[in-house]
Amino acid sequence: MKGRVFSGARPTGRQHIGNYLGAIKNYVALQDDYDCIYCIVDVHALTTLEETGNIKENTNEMMLDWLAAGLDPERSILFVQSHVPQVMELHTFLSMITPLGWLTRVTTFKEKARMQPHNINYGLVGYPVLMTADIILYKADIVPVGEDQLPHLELAREIVRRFNNLFGDTFPEPQAKLTDSPLVLGLDGVNKMSKSLDNHIELAASHEETSRRVMTAFTDPSRIYRSDPGHPEVCNIYSLHKLFNPDRIEELGEECRNAGIGCVDCKRLLAEGINAELAPLRERRTILAETPKYVADVLAEGAHRASTIASETIGEVKGKMGLI
Ligand code: TYM
């Protein structure tokens, strides 16, 4: 029997190259060898009120990116979290066996609490419990994610161990699966690439927009004049070249070190590399967007298929917990 993969992402709208390199590339690749389930987690988005206004529009834009990147609804289940409400039931059951101390010490909770001190809601504390419910409702073994999600996966394994100890072996311990670039920095060269920091490049951006954005990126700060030698190992543009221009990486490093190439030309080459790699994806996306009902149909079918698996797990859990 094939192993099962689950992953999710918040409906933040168009995906950026951080999402792509850190997670989506693996979502696509894993379809060859596993039963894959990918979910847009709209309920998680409710924990940060700022993001709720455009949930439906964002879901549509995201799904277009996922499909254009190669997620195949014939092979994978693609759905929206709230369309399969059994996850909320499992979340409640898991919340009864999860010590509060485990949740308040999670680094991402502390960060979120710092970022939105006016809105430290109950759901924010339970965020990793809902995430655990997402994964184990489908008894997934493998979870492709970026590095920032590792603390959540660690907690998911702790919750699974506790459930299995209390009620008998039920769930596999889910393992994270990282890509070769599990943490893509933003154009500021300091923070994780993220839409909320506006330091990102969208997969669906035009050639011009991509070039314009790359040109704003920070490079090696000690290289002030064109004739100054650069230090590629500290330059984020260079690390992006590794991903988008791997064939030229030695040559570009050398030219930077001996000031043979300036930062402007180096960025121009990066923009060309990104545009070349993403051109087929962007083309497919434009075609998919011409059929407005397509995404809705894919998601309806995905919810139907996910729901069948979810109901079976909920029945088993209720039985093991002594509820039925
Ligand atoms: P989210 O929506 O923040 O991000 C979606 C996926 O993209 C990865 N990612 C990155 N990877 C590398 N570099 C970056 N700059 C970068 N930015 C984002 C994230 O690691 C993630 O894999 N909590 C999750 C959503 C979730 C989930 C789940 C994931 C809910 N339930 C169950 C896995 C399994 C989140 O907010 O991802």
PDB file of C-alpha atoms and ligand atoms in Angstrom, residues 6-12 15-24 27 39 41 44 62 66 81 112 127 130-132 134-135 143-149 152-153 179 181-186 191-194, ligand 1:
ATOM      1  CA  PHE A   6      -0.832  15.539   3.699  1.00  0.00           C
ATOM      2  CA  SER A   7       0.008  19.211   3.625  1.00  0.00           C
ATOM      3  CA  GLY A   8      -1.792  22.501   4.021  1.00  0.00           C
ATOM      4  CA  ALA A   9      -1.302  26.190   3.433  1.00  0.00           C
ATOM      5  CA  ARG A  10      -3.194  29.278   4.562  1.00  0.00           C
ATOM      6  CA  PRO A  11      -5.228  31.112   1.906  1.00  0.00           C
ATOM      7  CA  THR A  12      -2.855  34.034   1.567  1.00  0.00           C
ATOM      8  CA  GLN A  15       1.910  31.909  -3.912  1.00  0.00           C
ATOM      9  CA  HIS A  16       5.472  33.199  -3.862  1.00  0.00           C
ATOM     10  CA  ILE A  17       8.746  31.541  -4.746  1.00  0.00           C
ATOM     11  CA  GLY A  18       9.332  30.777  -1.043  1.00  0.00           C
ATOM     12  CA  ASN A  19       6.166  28.638  -0.949  1.00  0.00           C
ATOM     13  CA  TYR A  20       7.174  27.089  -4.253  1.00  0.00           C
ATOM     14  CA  LEU A  21      10.766  26.164  -3.418  1.00  0.00           C
ATOM     15  CA  GLY A  22      10.041  25.292   0.221  1.00  0.00           C
ATOM     16  CA  ALA A  23       6.865  23.249  -0.216  1.00  0.00           C
ATOM     17  CA  ILE A  24       5.001  23.137  -3.546  1.00  0.00           C
ATOM     18  CA  TYR A  27       3.812  18.497  -3.117  1.00  0.00           C
ATOM     19  CA  CYS A  39      -5.623  21.426   1.739  1.00  0.00           C
ATOM     20  CA  VAL A  41      -6.615  25.819   5.558  1.00  0.00           C
ATOM     21  CA  HIS A  44      -6.417  28.517  10.389  1.00  0.00           C
ATOM     22  CA  MET A  62      -3.777  29.780  -4.667  1.00  0.00           C
ATOM     23  CA  TRP A  66      -0.998  24.824  -7.263  1.00  0.00           C
ATOM     24  CA  GLN A  81     -10.400  22.750   5.210  1.00  0.00           C
ATOM     25  CA  LYS A 112       2.171  35.515  16.756  1.00  0.00           C
ATOM     26  CA  TYR A 127      -3.335  26.399  16.074  1.00  0.00           C
ATOM     27  CA  LEU A 130      -5.910  21.970  14.530  1.00  0.00           C
ATOM     28  CA  MET A 131      -2.886  21.365  12.335  1.00  0.00           C
ATOM     29  CA  THR A 132      -2.388  17.962  13.973  1.00  0.00           C
ATOM     30  CA  ASP A 134      -5.590  18.140   9.671  1.00  0.00           C
ATOM     31  CA  ILE A 135      -2.790  15.642   9.294  1.00  0.00           C
ATOM     32  CA  VAL A 143       4.096  16.119   5.591  1.00  0.00           C
ATOM     33  CA  PRO A 144       5.945  18.283   3.037  1.00  0.00           C
ATOM     34  CA  VAL A 145       6.540  21.721   4.581  1.00  0.00           C
ATOM     35  CA  GLY A 146       9.083  24.512   4.858  1.00  0.00           C
ATOM     36  CA  GLU A 147      11.440  24.706   7.833  1.00  0.00           C
ATOM     37  CA  ASP A 148       9.232  27.199   9.716  1.00  0.00           C
ATOM     38  CA  GLN A 149       6.636  24.448  10.276  1.00  0.00           C
ATOM     39  CA  HIS A 152       4.347  22.285  14.682  1.00  0.00           C
ATOM     40  CA  LEU A 153       5.262  18.855  13.345  1.00  0.00           C
ATOM     41  CA  THR A 179      13.065  20.396   0.056  1.00  0.00           C
ATOM     42  CA  SER A 181      15.684  25.005   0.087  1.00  0.00           C
ATOM     43  CA  PRO A 182      13.523  24.751   3.197  1.00  0.00           C
ATOM     44  CA  LEU A 183      13.906  28.417   4.157  1.00  0.00           C
ATOM     45  CA  VAL A 184      13.905  30.941   1.317  1.00  0.00           C
ATOM     46  CA  LEU A 185      14.884  34.447   2.380  1.00  0.00           C
ATOM     47  CA  GLY A 186      12.975  37.480   1.133  1.00  0.00           C
ATOM     48  CA  ASN A 191      13.677  37.731   6.836  1.00  0.00           C
ATOM     49  CA  LYS A 192      11.864  34.667   5.565  1.00  0.00           C
ATOM     50  CA  MET A 193      10.193  35.420   2.234  1.00  0.00           C
ATOM     51  CA  SER A 194       6.587  36.201   3.050  1.00  0.00           C
TER      52      SER A 194
HETATM   53  P1  TYM B   1       1.870  28.717   5.262  1.00  0.00           P
HETATM   54  O1  TYM B   1       0.547  29.017   4.652  1.00  0.00           O
HETATM   55  O2  TYM B   1       2.528  29.797   6.042  1.00  0.00           O
HETATM   56  O3  TYM B   1       2.900  28.267   4.139  1.00  0.00           O
HETATM   57  C1  TYM B   1       2.623  27.243   3.207  1.00  0.00           C
HETATM   58  C2  TYM B   1       3.877  26.400   2.995  1.00  0.00           C
HETATM   59  O4  TYM B   1       4.938  27.203   2.425  1.00  0.00           O
HETATM   60  C3  TYM B   1       6.127  27.097   3.217  1.00  0.00           C
HETATM   61  N1  TYM B   1       6.828  28.397   3.174  1.00  0.00           N
HETATM   62  C4  TYM B   1       8.135  28.536   2.948  1.00  0.00           C
HETATM   63  N2  TYM B   1       9.106  27.642   2.709  1.00  0.00           N
HETATM   64  C5  TYM B   1      10.375  28.109   2.505  1.00  0.00           C
HETATM   65  N3  TYM B   1      10.696  29.442   2.523  1.00  0.00           N
HETATM   66  C6  TYM B   1       9.740  30.375   2.756  1.00  0.00           C
HETATM   67  N4  TYM B   1      10.065  31.665   2.759  1.00  0.00           N
HETATM   68  C7  TYM B   1       8.407  29.944   2.986  1.00  0.00           C
HETATM   69  N5  TYM B   1       7.233  30.587   3.249  1.00  0.00           N
HETATM   70  C8  TYM B   1       6.285  29.621   3.358  1.00  0.00           C
HETATM   71  C9  TYM B   1       5.613  26.784   4.624  1.00  0.00           C
HETATM   72  O5  TYM B   1       6.602  26.183   5.429  1.00  0.00           O
HETATM   73  C10 TYM B   1       4.441  25.855   4.309  1.00  0.00           C
HETATM   74  O6  TYM B   1       4.902  24.535   4.112  1.00  0.00           O
HETATM   75  N6  TYM B   1       0.665  26.161   9.406  1.00  0.00           N
HETATM   76  C11 TYM B   1       0.794  26.038   7.957  1.00  0.00           C
HETATM   77  C12 TYM B   1      -0.457  25.516   7.282  1.00  0.00           C
HETATM   78  C13 TYM B   1      -0.977  24.194   7.760  1.00  0.00           C
HETATM   79  C14 TYM B   1      -0.382  22.917   7.560  1.00  0.00           C
HETATM   80  C15 TYM B   1      -1.275  21.985   8.129  1.00  0.00           C
HETATM   81  C16 TYM B   1       0.802  22.495   6.963  1.00  0.00           C
HETATM   82  C17 TYM B   1      -2.146  23.985   8.423  1.00  0.00           C
HETATM   83  N7  TYM B   1      -2.341  22.678   8.639  1.00  0.00           N
HETATM   84  C18 TYM B   1      -0.990  20.626   8.112  1.00  0.00           C
HETATM   85  C19 TYM B   1       1.087  21.125   6.961  1.00  0.00           C
HETATM   86  C20 TYM B   1       0.189  20.209   7.523  1.00  0.00           C
HETATM   87  C21 TYM B   1       1.105  27.412   7.384  1.00  0.00           C
HETATM   88  O7  TYM B   1       0.710  28.403   7.925  1.00  0.00           O
HETATM   89  O8  TYM B   1       1.760  27.401   6.157  1.00  0.00           O
END
